Amino acid sequence: MGATPPLLVASAVSGIAGAMLFPALTGIIRDVVPPGRLHSANALLGMGTNVSKMAGLVLSGGAVVLIGSGWVLMTSGVMFAVAAVLVTMLRGSPGQGSPGGAHSVLADLRDGWREFVSRQWLWVAVAQFSILMMAVQAAYGVLGPLVARQHMGGAPAWSAVLAGEAVGMAIGVVLAFRLRPRRPVMVATLLTLPTAAPYVLLGVGAPLWSIVSGALVAGVCFDIYGVLWNTTVQREIPGESLSRVSSYDSLGSLMLGPLGMLLAGPLAVTVGAQPALIGCGAMVVLVSMLAVLFPGVRELRVPDVRAVPTRS
């Protein structure tokens, strides 16, 4: 028990740092990448993230055996420190960056909120993704592992499902380099529909290979979604408000996830884990179709740069 309180404090600090990092990173990418290369930059960043995740999963087990878990955690901490140093070395493109002057926290919050609610496509998509993440957290965090233990042989089967999703994410980020739809928010929203597949397949007791295939498709869709969404936000939101708007985006998108995990246990007891998984899939489909009904989601288009006259 002696090590538990410091570990809890460290975890809380890590969570706070992560909450600050991701909105800031959205703005940093906009500052250091020319507008015409944002899509490729986000796809490349996603590829690096996925490769790093898979490498970490592969190498961590062997590293723990060779040097011990304590040294592995210390090495991980050093790697975070190196990453922080590398971020400080970034330099923005000429003319990029936020305007100078003093800002209060409340003023920044008001500015970000004003930009956030003024765009229908933005708040609708964030609300949709928040409900989607509630279903995802319930399914992947509680209900899926429970069904795997009860009906599929336990950890090996669930590991195969997670591996399928990881492979799908690697494929998705490669496809994202080439996929540049004219209506990115509508396409991204429609891509969340197939992510219901693994939950429904788990719920109906489908064979393991089909569940793994469904997880692979979900991984592809989630990664393409991420590239399309980040690029759209970076292109449509003014640079001086981008990180503030991204803060509301992150908060709204993730805030219902813990609620999903909290409700998953009682649902598994009252209606059963498999019916609850089918309900998670139905929720994903319903909220995604509802989001597409909003004109702002359907009609936002990528500007046609070829239509813009150039100076001779």
PDB file of C-alpha atoms in Angstrom:
ATOM      1  CA  MET A   1       0.000   0.000   0.000  1.00  0.00           C
ATOM      2  CA  GLY A   2       2.964   2.322   0.579  1.00  0.00           C
ATOM      3  CA  ALA A   3       3.602   2.811  -3.126  1.00  0.00           C
ATOM      4  CA  THR A   4      -0.048   3.233  -4.048  1.00  0.00           C
ATOM      5  CA  PRO A   5      -0.587   6.927  -3.107  1.00  0.00           C
ATOM      6  CA  PRO A   6       2.474   8.166  -5.074  1.00  0.00           C
ATOM      7  CA  LEU A   7       1.384   6.022  -8.011  1.00  0.00           C
ATOM      8  CA  LEU A   8      -2.105   7.520  -7.887  1.00  0.00           C
ATOM      9  CA  VAL A   9      -0.656  11.044  -7.792  1.00  0.00           C
ATOM     10  CA  ALA A  10       1.660  10.256 -10.708  1.00  0.00           C
ATOM     11  CA  SER A  11      -1.263   8.829 -12.690  1.00  0.00           C
ATOM     12  CA  ALA A  12      -3.315  11.956 -12.024  1.00  0.00           C
ATOM     13  CA  VAL A  13      -0.438  14.199 -13.145  1.00  0.00           C
ATOM     14  CA  SER A  14      -0.030  12.068 -16.273  1.00  0.00           C
ATOM     15  CA  GLY A  15      -3.731  12.390 -17.032  1.00  0.00           C
ATOM     16  CA  ILE A  16      -3.655  16.163 -16.599  1.00  0.00           C
ATOM     17  CA  ALA A  17      -0.595  16.410 -18.849  1.00  0.00           C
ATOM     18  CA  GLY A  18      -2.306  14.304 -21.515  1.00  0.00           C
ATOM     19  CA  ALA A  19      -5.411  16.481 -21.333  1.00  0.00           C
ATOM     20  CA  MET A  20      -3.235  19.531 -21.973  1.00  0.00           C
ATOM     21  CA  LEU A  21      -1.103  17.877 -24.644  1.00  0.00           C
ATOM     22  CA  PHE A  22      -3.648  16.793 -27.242  1.00  0.00           C
ATOM     23  CA  PRO A  23      -5.468  20.134 -27.719  1.00  0.00           C
ATOM     24  CA  ALA A  24      -2.109  21.905 -27.850  1.00  0.00           C
ATOM     25  CA  LEU A  25      -0.784  19.372 -30.357  1.00  0.00           C
ATOM     26  CA  THR A  26      -3.646  20.147 -32.722  1.00  0.00           C
ATOM     27  CA  GLY A  27      -2.563  23.787 -32.773  1.00  0.00           C
ATOM     28  CA  ILE A  28       1.132  22.930 -33.033  1.00  0.00           C
ATOM     29  CA  ILE A  29       0.556  20.878 -36.177  1.00  0.00           C
ATOM     30  CA  ARG A  30      -1.281  23.821 -37.742  1.00  0.00           C
ATOM     31  CA  ASP A  31       1.661  26.098 -36.853  1.00  0.00           C
ATOM     32  CA  VAL A  32       4.469  23.952 -38.266  1.00  0.00           C
ATOM     33  CA  VAL A  33       2.810  22.419 -41.341  1.00  0.00           C
ATOM     34  CA  PRO A  34       1.788  24.357 -44.487  1.00  0.00           C
ATOM     35  CA  PRO A  35      -2.015  24.318 -45.015  1.00  0.00           C
ATOM     36  CA  GLY A  36      -1.794  22.188 -48.165  1.00  0.00           C
ATOM     37  CA  ARG A  37       0.027  19.407 -46.318  1.00  0.00           C
ATOM     38  CA  LEU A  38      -2.126  19.116 -43.193  1.00  0.00           C
ATOM     39  CA  HIS A  39      -3.853  15.949 -44.381  1.00  0.00           C
ATOM     40  CA  SER A  40      -0.569  14.164 -45.120  1.00  0.00           C
ATOM     41  CA  ALA A  41       0.938  15.407 -41.870  1.00  0.00           C
ATOM     42  CA  ASN A  42      -1.956  14.040 -39.808  1.00  0.00           C
ATOM     43  CA  ALA A  43      -1.801  10.719 -41.638  1.00  0.00           C
ATOM     44  CA  LEU A  44       1.962  10.519 -41.071  1.00  0.00           C
ATOM     45  CA  LEU A  45       1.540  11.369 -37.394  1.00  0.00           C
ATOM     46  CA  GLY A  46      -1.105   8.651 -37.100  1.00  0.00           C
ATOM     47  CA  MET A  47       1.220   6.150 -38.736  1.00  0.00           C
ATOM     48  CA  GLY A  48       4.003   7.000 -36.310  1.00  0.00           C
ATOM     49  CA  THR A  49       1.620   6.704 -33.363  1.00  0.00           C
ATOM     50  CA  ASN A  50       0.333   3.299 -34.453  1.00  0.00           C
ATOM     51  CA  VAL A  51       3.801   1.917 -35.203  1.00  0.00           C
ATOM     52  CA  SER A  52       4.992   3.128 -31.800  1.00  0.00           C
ATOM     53  CA  LYS A  53       2.028   1.521 -30.033  1.00  0.00           C
ATOM     54  CA  MET A  54       2.593  -1.822 -31.704  1.00  0.00           C
ATOM     55  CA  ALA A  55       6.334  -1.663 -31.098  1.00  0.00           C
ATOM     56  CA  GLY A  56       5.695  -0.884 -27.451  1.00  0.00           C
ATOM     57  CA  LEU A  57       3.372  -3.859 -27.080  1.00  0.00           C
ATOM     58  CA  VAL A  58       5.861  -6.183 -28.773  1.00  0.00           C
ATOM     59  CA  LEU A  59       8.961  -4.966 -26.939  1.00  0.00           C
ATOM     60  CA  SER A  60       7.549  -4.375 -23.457  1.00  0.00           C
ATOM     61  CA  GLY A  61       7.158  -8.023 -22.504  1.00  0.00           C
ATOM     62  CA  GLY A  62      10.717  -8.922 -23.460  1.00  0.00           C
ATOM     63  CA  ALA A  63      12.099  -5.798 -21.813  1.00  0.00           C
ATOM     64  CA  VAL A  64      10.392  -6.652 -18.510  1.00  0.00           C
ATOM     65  CA  VAL A  65      11.938 -10.128 -18.598  1.00  0.00           C
ATOM     66  CA  LEU A  66      15.417  -8.826 -19.463  1.00  0.00           C
ATOM     67  CA  ILE A  67      15.779  -5.789 -17.194  1.00  0.00           C
ATOM     68  CA  GLY A  68      12.779  -5.832 -14.842  1.00  0.00           C
ATOM     69  CA  SER A  69       9.539  -3.838 -14.702  1.00  0.00           C
ATOM     70  CA  GLY A  70      10.991  -0.985 -12.597  1.00  0.00           C
ATOM     71  CA  TRP A  71      13.769  -0.244 -15.071  1.00  0.00           C
ATOM     72  CA  VAL A  72      11.315  -0.480 -17.957  1.00  0.00           C
ATOM     73  CA  LEU A  73       9.111   2.162 -16.331  1.00  0.00           C
ATOM     74  CA  MET A  74      12.129   4.390 -15.728  1.00  0.00           C
ATOM     75  CA  THR A  75      13.164   4.000 -19.367  1.00  0.00           C
ATOM     76  CA  SER A  76       9.653   4.920 -20.422  1.00  0.00           C
ATOM     77  CA  GLY A  77       9.855   8.066 -18.300  1.00  0.00           C
ATOM     78  CA  VAL A  78      13.147   9.034 -19.940  1.00  0.00           C
ATOM     79  CA  MET A  79      11.554   8.572 -23.367  1.00  0.00           C
ATOM     80  CA  PHE A  80       8.754  10.952 -22.362  1.00  0.00           C
ATOM     81  CA  ALA A  81      11.377  13.505 -21.315  1.00  0.00           C
ATOM     82  CA  VAL A  82      13.175  13.157 -24.670  1.00  0.00           C
ATOM     83  CA  ALA A  83       9.846  13.651 -26.468  1.00  0.00           C
ATOM     84  CA  ALA A  84       9.240  16.836 -24.470  1.00  0.00           C
ATOM     85  CA  VAL A  85      12.655  18.189 -25.489  1.00  0.00           C
ATOM     86  CA  LEU A  86      11.940  17.415 -29.144  1.00  0.00           C
ATOM     87  CA  VAL A  87       8.619  19.287 -28.969  1.00  0.00           C
ATOM     88  CA  THR A  88      10.360  22.382 -27.602  1.00  0.00           C
ATOM     89  CA  MET A  89      12.611  22.357 -30.694  1.00  0.00           C
ATOM     90  CA  LEU A  90       9.666  22.815 -33.082  1.00  0.00           C
ATOM     91  CA  ARG A  91       9.489  26.119 -34.889  1.00  0.00           C
ATOM     92  CA  GLY A  92       6.397  27.524 -36.562  1.00  0.00           C
ATOM     93  CA  SER A  93       6.154  28.470 -40.197  1.00  0.00           C
ATOM     94  CA  PRO A  94       6.565  32.166 -41.038  1.00  0.00           C
ATOM     95  CA  GLY A  95       3.406  34.098 -40.258  1.00  0.00           C
ATOM     96  CA  GLN A  96       1.991  31.315 -38.088  1.00  0.00           C
ATOM     97  CA  GLY A  97       1.271  31.431 -34.403  1.00  0.00           C
ATOM     98  CA  SER A  98      -1.068  33.099 -31.974  1.00  0.00           C
ATOM     99  CA  PRO A  99      -1.223  36.841 -31.616  1.00  0.00           C
ATOM    100  CA  GLY A 100       0.596  38.373 -28.706  1.00  0.00           C
ATOM    101  CA  GLY A 101      -0.883  40.047 -25.689  1.00  0.00           C
ATOM    102  CA  ALA A 102      -2.152  38.937 -22.326  1.00  0.00           C
ATOM    103  CA  HIS A 103      -5.104  36.579 -22.065  1.00  0.00           C
ATOM    104  CA  SER A 104      -7.127  35.465 -19.082  1.00  0.00           C
ATOM    105  CA  VAL A 105      -8.277  31.868 -18.708  1.00  0.00           C
ATOM    106  CA  LEU A 106     -11.929  32.921 -18.686  1.00  0.00           C
ATOM    107  CA  ALA A 107     -11.499  35.010 -21.827  1.00  0.00           C
ATOM    108  CA  ASP A 108      -9.836  32.089 -23.590  1.00  0.00           C
ATOM    109  CA  LEU A 109     -12.652  29.780 -22.488  1.00  0.00           C
ATOM    110  CA  ARG A 110     -15.278  32.194 -23.788  1.00  0.00           C
ATOM    111  CA  ASP A 111     -13.462  32.611 -27.098  1.00  0.00           C
ATOM    112  CA  GLY A 112     -13.117  28.858 -27.566  1.00  0.00           C
ATOM    113  CA  TRP A 113     -16.743  28.215 -26.657  1.00  0.00           C
ATOM    114  CA  ARG A 114     -17.960  30.915 -29.049  1.00  0.00           C
ATOM    115  CA  GLU A 115     -16.028  29.352 -31.912  1.00  0.00           C
ATOM    116  CA  PHE A 116     -17.162  25.861 -30.902  1.00  0.00           C
ATOM    117  CA  VAL A 117     -20.921  26.468 -30.775  1.00  0.00           C
ATOM    118  CA  SER A 118     -20.951  28.672 -33.880  1.00  0.00           C
ATOM    119  CA  ARG A 119     -20.248  25.678 -36.146  1.00  0.00           C
ATOM    120  CA  GLN A 120     -23.008  23.107 -36.364  1.00  0.00           C
ATOM    121  CA  TRP A 121     -20.792  20.415 -37.893  1.00  0.00           C
ATOM    122  CA  LEU A 122     -18.376  20.761 -34.976  1.00  0.00           C
ATOM    123  CA  TRP A 123     -20.690  20.451 -31.990  1.00  0.00           C
ATOM    124  CA  VAL A 124     -22.864  17.816 -33.652  1.00  0.00           C
ATOM    125  CA  ALA A 125     -19.879  15.610 -34.473  1.00  0.00           C
ATOM    126  CA  VAL A 126     -18.451  16.026 -30.963  1.00  0.00           C
ATOM    127  CA  ALA A 127     -21.812  15.132 -29.380  1.00  0.00           C
ATOM    128  CA  GLN A 128     -22.089  12.108 -31.661  1.00  0.00           C
ATOM    129  CA  PHE A 129     -18.570  10.933 -30.851  1.00  0.00           C
ATOM    130  CA  SER A 130     -19.160  11.402 -27.131  1.00  0.00           C
ATOM    131  CA  ILE A 131     -22.098   8.988 -27.189  1.00  0.00           C
ATOM    132  CA  LEU A 132     -20.145   6.653 -29.465  1.00  0.00           C
ATOM    133  CA  MET A 133     -17.259   6.603 -26.991  1.00  0.00           C
ATOM    134  CA  MET A 134     -19.666   5.748 -24.180  1.00  0.00           C
ATOM    135  CA  ALA A 135     -20.650   2.640 -26.133  1.00  0.00           C
ATOM    136  CA  VAL A 136     -17.039   1.847 -27.054  1.00  0.00           C
ATOM    137  CA  GLN A 137     -15.776   2.111 -23.490  1.00  0.00           C
ATOM    138  CA  ALA A 138     -18.608  -0.075 -22.208  1.00  0.00           C
ATOM    139  CA  ALA A 139     -17.971  -2.673 -24.915  1.00  0.00           C
ATOM    140  CA  TYR A 140     -14.184  -2.781 -24.934  1.00  0.00           C
ATOM    141  CA  GLY A 141     -13.600  -1.961 -21.284  1.00  0.00           C
ATOM    142  CA  VAL A 142     -16.117  -4.304 -19.617  1.00  0.00           C
ATOM    143  CA  LEU A 143     -18.601  -6.229 -21.752  1.00  0.00           C
ATOM    144  CA  GLY A 144     -16.236  -7.583 -24.409  1.00  0.00           C
ATOM    145  CA  PRO A 145     -13.700  -9.071 -21.978  1.00  0.00           C
ATOM    146  CA  LEU A 146     -16.578 -10.529 -19.956  1.00  0.00           C
ATOM    147  CA  VAL A 147     -18.078 -12.301 -22.981  1.00  0.00           C
ATOM    148  CA  ALA A 148     -14.614 -13.474 -24.039  1.00  0.00           C
ATOM    149  CA  ARG A 149     -14.061 -15.045 -20.617  1.00  0.00           C
ATOM    150  CA  GLN A 150     -17.506 -16.652 -20.459  1.00  0.00           C
ATOM    151  CA  HIS A 151     -17.885 -17.954 -24.015  1.00  0.00           C
ATOM    152  CA  MET A 152     -14.645 -17.655 -26.000  1.00  0.00           C
ATOM    153  CA  GLY A 153     -11.865 -19.086 -23.853  1.00  0.00           C
ATOM    154  CA  GLY A 154     -10.693 -15.926 -22.114  1.00  0.00           C
ATOM    155  CA  ALA A 155      -7.635 -13.781 -22.701  1.00  0.00           C
ATOM    156  CA  PRO A 156      -6.279 -15.389 -25.916  1.00  0.00           C
ATOM    157  CA  ALA A 157      -9.535 -14.722 -27.773  1.00  0.00           C
ATOM    158  CA  TRP A 158      -9.807 -11.155 -26.507  1.00  0.00           C
ATOM    159  CA  SER A 159      -6.159 -10.527 -27.400  1.00  0.00           C
ATOM    160  CA  ALA A 160      -6.942 -11.635 -30.946  1.00  0.00           C
ATOM    161  CA  VAL A 161      -9.819  -9.121 -31.111  1.00  0.00           C
ATOM    162  CA  LEU A 162      -7.567  -6.294 -29.898  1.00  0.00           C
ATOM    163  CA  ALA A 163      -4.832  -7.362 -32.324  1.00  0.00           C
ATOM    164  CA  GLY A 164      -7.342  -7.250 -35.168  1.00  0.00           C
ATOM    165  CA  GLU A 165      -8.242  -3.680 -34.289  1.00  0.00           C
ATOM    166  CA  ALA A 166      -4.551  -2.711 -34.070  1.00  0.00           C
ATOM    167  CA  VAL A 167      -3.874  -4.156 -37.528  1.00  0.00           C
ATOM    168  CA  GLY A 168      -6.913  -2.324 -38.854  1.00  0.00           C
ATOM    169  CA  MET A 169      -5.614   0.963 -37.476  1.00  0.00           C
ATOM    170  CA  ALA A 170      -2.288   0.401 -39.234  1.00  0.00           C
ATOM    171  CA  ILE A 171      -4.109  -0.250 -42.515  1.00  0.00           C
ATOM    172  CA  GLY A 172      -6.441   2.684 -41.971  1.00  0.00           C
ATOM    173  CA  VAL A 173      -3.694   5.246 -41.599  1.00  0.00           C
ATOM    174  CA  VAL A 174      -2.140   4.085 -44.887  1.00  0.00           C
ATOM    175  CA  LEU A 175      -5.498   4.410 -46.645  1.00  0.00           C
ATOM    176  CA  ALA A 176      -5.953   7.845 -45.089  1.00  0.00           C
ATOM    177  CA  PHE A 177      -3.018   9.164 -47.131  1.00  0.00           C
ATOM    178  CA  ARG A 178      -5.054   8.633 -50.299  1.00  0.00           C
ATOM    179  CA  LEU A 179      -8.612   9.260 -49.091  1.00  0.00           C
ATOM    180  CA  ARG A 180      -9.433  12.959 -49.467  1.00  0.00           C
ATOM    181  CA  PRO A 181     -13.229  13.297 -49.729  1.00  0.00           C
ATOM    182  CA  ARG A 182     -14.893  16.562 -50.676  1.00  0.00           C
ATOM    183  CA  ARG A 183     -17.228  16.266 -47.665  1.00  0.00           C
ATOM    184  CA  PRO A 184     -14.863  15.108 -44.934  1.00  0.00           C
ATOM    185  CA  VAL A 185     -17.168  15.432 -41.915  1.00  0.00           C
ATOM    186  CA  MET A 186     -19.987  13.502 -43.578  1.00  0.00           C
ATOM    187  CA  VAL A 187     -17.617  10.748 -44.693  1.00  0.00           C
ATOM    188  CA  ALA A 188     -15.988  10.610 -41.264  1.00  0.00           C
ATOM    189  CA  THR A 189     -19.398  10.320 -39.598  1.00  0.00           C
ATOM    190  CA  LEU A 190     -20.484   7.533 -41.945  1.00  0.00           C
ATOM    191  CA  LEU A 191     -17.227   5.713 -41.202  1.00  0.00           C
ATOM    192  CA  THR A 192     -18.325   5.325 -37.593  1.00  0.00           C
ATOM    193  CA  LEU A 193     -21.215   3.058 -38.681  1.00  0.00           C
ATOM    194  CA  PRO A 194     -19.041  -0.049 -39.345  1.00  0.00           C
ATOM    195  CA  THR A 195     -17.372   0.345 -35.947  1.00  0.00           C
ATOM    196  CA  ALA A 196     -20.506  -1.231 -34.443  1.00  0.00           C
ATOM    197  CA  ALA A 197     -19.663  -4.558 -36.127  1.00  0.00           C
ATOM    198  CA  PRO A 198     -17.467  -6.166 -33.443  1.00  0.00           C
ATOM    199  CA  TYR A 199     -19.943  -5.348 -30.665  1.00  0.00           C
ATOM    200  CA  VAL A 200     -22.903  -6.820 -32.543  1.00  0.00           C
ATOM    201  CA  LEU A 201     -20.895  -9.901 -33.553  1.00  0.00           C
ATOM    202  CA  LEU A 202     -19.820 -10.433 -29.949  1.00  0.00           C
ATOM    203  CA  GLY A 203     -23.402 -10.015 -28.854  1.00  0.00           C
ATOM    204  CA  VAL A 204     -24.831 -12.636 -31.224  1.00  0.00           C
ATOM    205  CA  GLY A 205     -22.101 -15.182 -30.452  1.00  0.00           C
ATOM    206  CA  ALA A 206     -20.470 -15.103 -33.886  1.00  0.00           C
ATOM    207  CA  PRO A 207     -17.273 -17.096 -34.591  1.00  0.00           C
ATOM    208  CA  LEU A 208     -14.035 -15.576 -33.359  1.00  0.00           C
ATOM    209  CA  TRP A 209     -12.645 -15.025 -36.861  1.00  0.00           C
ATOM    210  CA  SER A 210     -15.635 -12.849 -37.780  1.00  0.00           C
ATOM    211  CA  ILE A 211     -15.310 -10.795 -34.584  1.00  0.00           C
ATOM    212  CA  VAL A 212     -11.606 -10.241 -35.291  1.00  0.00           C
ATOM    213  CA  SER A 213     -12.504  -9.202 -38.849  1.00  0.00           C
ATOM    214  CA  GLY A 214     -15.088  -6.777 -37.497  1.00  0.00           C
ATOM    215  CA  ALA A 215     -12.508  -5.330 -35.117  1.00  0.00           C
ATOM    216  CA  LEU A 216     -10.098  -4.921 -38.036  1.00  0.00           C
ATOM    217  CA  VAL A 217     -12.726  -2.972 -39.998  1.00  0.00           C
ATOM    218  CA  ALA A 218     -13.431  -0.828 -36.934  1.00  0.00           C
ATOM    219  CA  GLY A 219      -9.722  -0.045 -36.595  1.00  0.00           C
ATOM    220  CA  VAL A 220      -9.527   1.026 -40.247  1.00  0.00           C
ATOM    221  CA  CYS A 221     -12.551   3.298 -39.858  1.00  0.00           C
ATOM    222  CA  PHE A 222     -11.412   4.881 -36.594  1.00  0.00           C
ATOM    223  CA  ASP A 223      -7.999   5.777 -37.984  1.00  0.00           C
ATOM    224  CA  ILE A 224      -9.350   7.303 -41.197  1.00  0.00           C
ATOM    225  CA  TYR A 225     -11.882   9.187 -39.086  1.00  0.00           C
ATOM    226  CA  GLY A 226      -9.083  10.643 -36.969  1.00  0.00           C
ATOM    227  CA  VAL A 227      -7.125  11.940 -39.944  1.00  0.00           C
ATOM    228  CA  LEU A 228     -10.192  13.464 -41.624  1.00  0.00           C
ATOM    229  CA  TRP A 229     -11.415  15.037 -38.398  1.00  0.00           C
ATOM    230  CA  ASN A 230      -8.094  16.557 -37.306  1.00  0.00           C
ATOM    231  CA  THR A 231      -7.409  17.956 -40.757  1.00  0.00           C
ATOM    232  CA  THR A 232     -10.884  19.511 -40.971  1.00  0.00           C
ATOM    233  CA  VAL A 233     -10.632  21.134 -37.542  1.00  0.00           C
ATOM    234  CA  GLN A 234      -7.177  22.528 -38.319  1.00  0.00           C
ATOM    235  CA  ARG A 235      -8.370  23.915 -41.658  1.00  0.00           C
ATOM    236  CA  GLU A 236     -11.695  25.406 -40.526  1.00  0.00           C
ATOM    237  CA  ILE A 237     -10.892  26.907 -37.116  1.00  0.00           C
ATOM    238  CA  PRO A 238      -8.887  30.167 -36.917  1.00  0.00           C
ATOM    239  CA  GLY A 239      -5.349  29.558 -35.722  1.00  0.00           C
ATOM    240  CA  GLU A 240      -5.632  31.796 -32.651  1.00  0.00           C
ATOM    241  CA  SER A 241      -8.639  29.762 -31.392  1.00  0.00           C
ATOM    242  CA  LEU A 242      -7.649  26.296 -32.576  1.00  0.00           C
ATOM    243  CA  SER A 243      -6.194  24.852 -29.370  1.00  0.00           C
ATOM    244  CA  ARG A 244      -9.045  26.319 -27.293  1.00  0.00           C
ATOM    245  CA  VAL A 245     -11.636  24.747 -29.576  1.00  0.00           C
ATOM    246  CA  SER A 246      -9.683  21.483 -29.496  1.00  0.00           C
ATOM    247  CA  SER A 247      -9.948  21.537 -25.707  1.00  0.00           C
ATOM    248  CA  TYR A 248     -13.742  21.556 -25.964  1.00  0.00           C
ATOM    249  CA  ASP A 249     -13.491  18.892 -28.663  1.00  0.00           C
ATOM    250  CA  SER A 250     -11.442  16.605 -26.398  1.00  0.00           C
ATOM    251  CA  LEU A 251     -13.646  17.241 -23.368  1.00  0.00           C
ATOM    252  CA  GLY A 252     -16.881  16.648 -25.244  1.00  0.00           C
ATOM    253  CA  SER A 253     -15.640  13.607 -27.144  1.00  0.00           C
ATOM    254  CA  LEU A 254     -14.351  11.742 -24.091  1.00  0.00           C
ATOM    255  CA  MET A 255     -16.516  12.871 -21.185  1.00  0.00           C
ATOM    256  CA  LEU A 256     -19.123  10.089 -21.489  1.00  0.00           C
ATOM    257  CA  GLY A 257     -16.555   7.288 -21.777  1.00  0.00           C
ATOM    258  CA  PRO A 258     -16.277   6.721 -18.002  1.00  0.00           C
ATOM    259  CA  LEU A 259     -20.070   6.695 -17.763  1.00  0.00           C
ATOM    260  CA  GLY A 260     -20.159   3.851 -20.270  1.00  0.00           C
ATOM    261  CA  MET A 261     -17.784   1.784 -18.166  1.00  0.00           C
ATOM    262  CA  LEU A 262     -19.798   2.607 -15.048  1.00  0.00           C
ATOM    263  CA  LEU A 263     -23.070   1.479 -16.625  1.00  0.00           C
ATOM    264  CA  ALA A 264     -21.638  -1.626 -18.306  1.00  0.00           C
ATOM    265  CA  GLY A 265     -21.483  -3.700 -15.113  1.00  0.00           C
ATOM    266  CA  PRO A 266     -25.112  -3.153 -14.035  1.00  0.00           C
ATOM    267  CA  LEU A 267     -26.258  -3.752 -17.627  1.00  0.00           C
ATOM    268  CA  ALA A 268     -24.371  -7.048 -17.764  1.00  0.00           C
ATOM    269  CA  VAL A 269     -26.114  -8.133 -14.556  1.00  0.00           C
ATOM    270  CA  THR A 270     -29.630  -6.999 -15.488  1.00  0.00           C
ATOM    271  CA  VAL A 271     -29.893  -7.831 -19.211  1.00  0.00           C
ATOM    272  CA  GLY A 272     -26.760  -9.893 -19.839  1.00  0.00           C
ATOM    273  CA  ALA A 273     -23.420  -8.987 -21.399  1.00  0.00           C
ATOM    274  CA  GLN A 274     -24.309 -10.112 -24.922  1.00  0.00           C
ATOM    275  CA  PRO A 275     -27.607  -8.200 -25.204  1.00  0.00           C
ATOM    276  CA  ALA A 276     -25.811  -5.179 -23.759  1.00  0.00           C
ATOM    277  CA  LEU A 277     -23.176  -5.461 -26.510  1.00  0.00           C
ATOM    278  CA  ILE A 278     -25.894  -5.540 -29.153  1.00  0.00           C
ATOM    279  CA  GLY A 279     -27.310  -2.409 -27.520  1.00  0.00           C
ATOM    280  CA  CYS A 280     -23.890  -0.742 -27.768  1.00  0.00           C
ATOM    281  CA  GLY A 281     -23.772  -1.516 -31.479  1.00  0.00           C
ATOM    282  CA  ALA A 282     -27.290  -0.194 -31.991  1.00  0.00           C
ATOM    283  CA  MET A 283     -26.389   2.992 -30.137  1.00  0.00           C
ATOM    284  CA  VAL A 284     -23.392   3.562 -32.422  1.00  0.00           C
ATOM    285  CA  VAL A 285     -25.520   3.113 -35.549  1.00  0.00           C
ATOM    286  CA  LEU A 286     -28.381   5.266 -34.282  1.00  0.00           C
ATOM    287  CA  VAL A 287     -26.285   8.232 -33.162  1.00  0.00           C
ATOM    288  CA  SER A 288     -24.189   8.142 -36.352  1.00  0.00           C
ATOM    289  CA  MET A 289     -27.261   8.186 -38.586  1.00  0.00           C
ATOM    290  CA  LEU A 290     -28.781  10.981 -36.499  1.00  0.00           C
ATOM    291  CA  ALA A 291     -25.624  13.102 -36.888  1.00  0.00           C
ATOM    292  CA  VAL A 292     -25.759  12.798 -40.693  1.00  0.00           C
ATOM    293  CA  LEU A 293     -29.227  14.397 -40.681  1.00  0.00           C
ATOM    294  CA  PHE A 294     -27.733  17.767 -39.711  1.00  0.00           C
ATOM    295  CA  PRO A 295     -27.015  20.022 -42.731  1.00  0.00           C
ATOM    296  CA  GLY A 296     -23.754  21.275 -41.277  1.00  0.00           C
ATOM    297  CA  VAL A 297     -22.372  17.728 -41.180  1.00  0.00           C
ATOM    298  CA  ARG A 298     -23.491  16.889 -44.717  1.00  0.00           C
ATOM    299  CA  GLU A 299     -22.642  20.138 -46.444  1.00  0.00           C
ATOM    300  CA  LEU A 300     -19.196  21.137 -45.181  1.00  0.00           C
ATOM    301  CA  ARG A 301     -16.855  20.846 -48.140  1.00  0.00           C
ATOM    302  CA  VAL A 302     -13.133  21.070 -48.668  1.00  0.00           C
ATOM    303  CA  PRO A 303     -12.337  24.332 -50.490  1.00  0.00           C
ATOM    304  CA  ASP A 304     -11.427  23.804 -54.131  1.00  0.00           C
ATOM    305  CA  VAL A 305      -8.031  25.477 -54.401  1.00  0.00           C
ATOM    306  CA  ARG A 306      -8.159  25.179 -58.176  1.00  0.00           C
ATOM    307  CA  ALA A 307     -11.153  27.523 -58.217  1.00  0.00           C
ATOM    308  CA  VAL A 308      -9.242  30.279 -56.448  1.00  0.00           C
ATOM    309  CA  PRO A 309      -7.787  32.739 -58.996  1.00  0.00           C
ATOM    310  CA  THR A 310      -4.079  33.388 -58.694  1.00  0.00           C
ATOM    311  CA  ARG A 311      -2.237  36.609 -59.281  1.00  0.00           C
ATOM    312  CA  SER A 312      -0.139  36.780 -62.366  1.00  0.00           C
TER     313      SER A 312
END
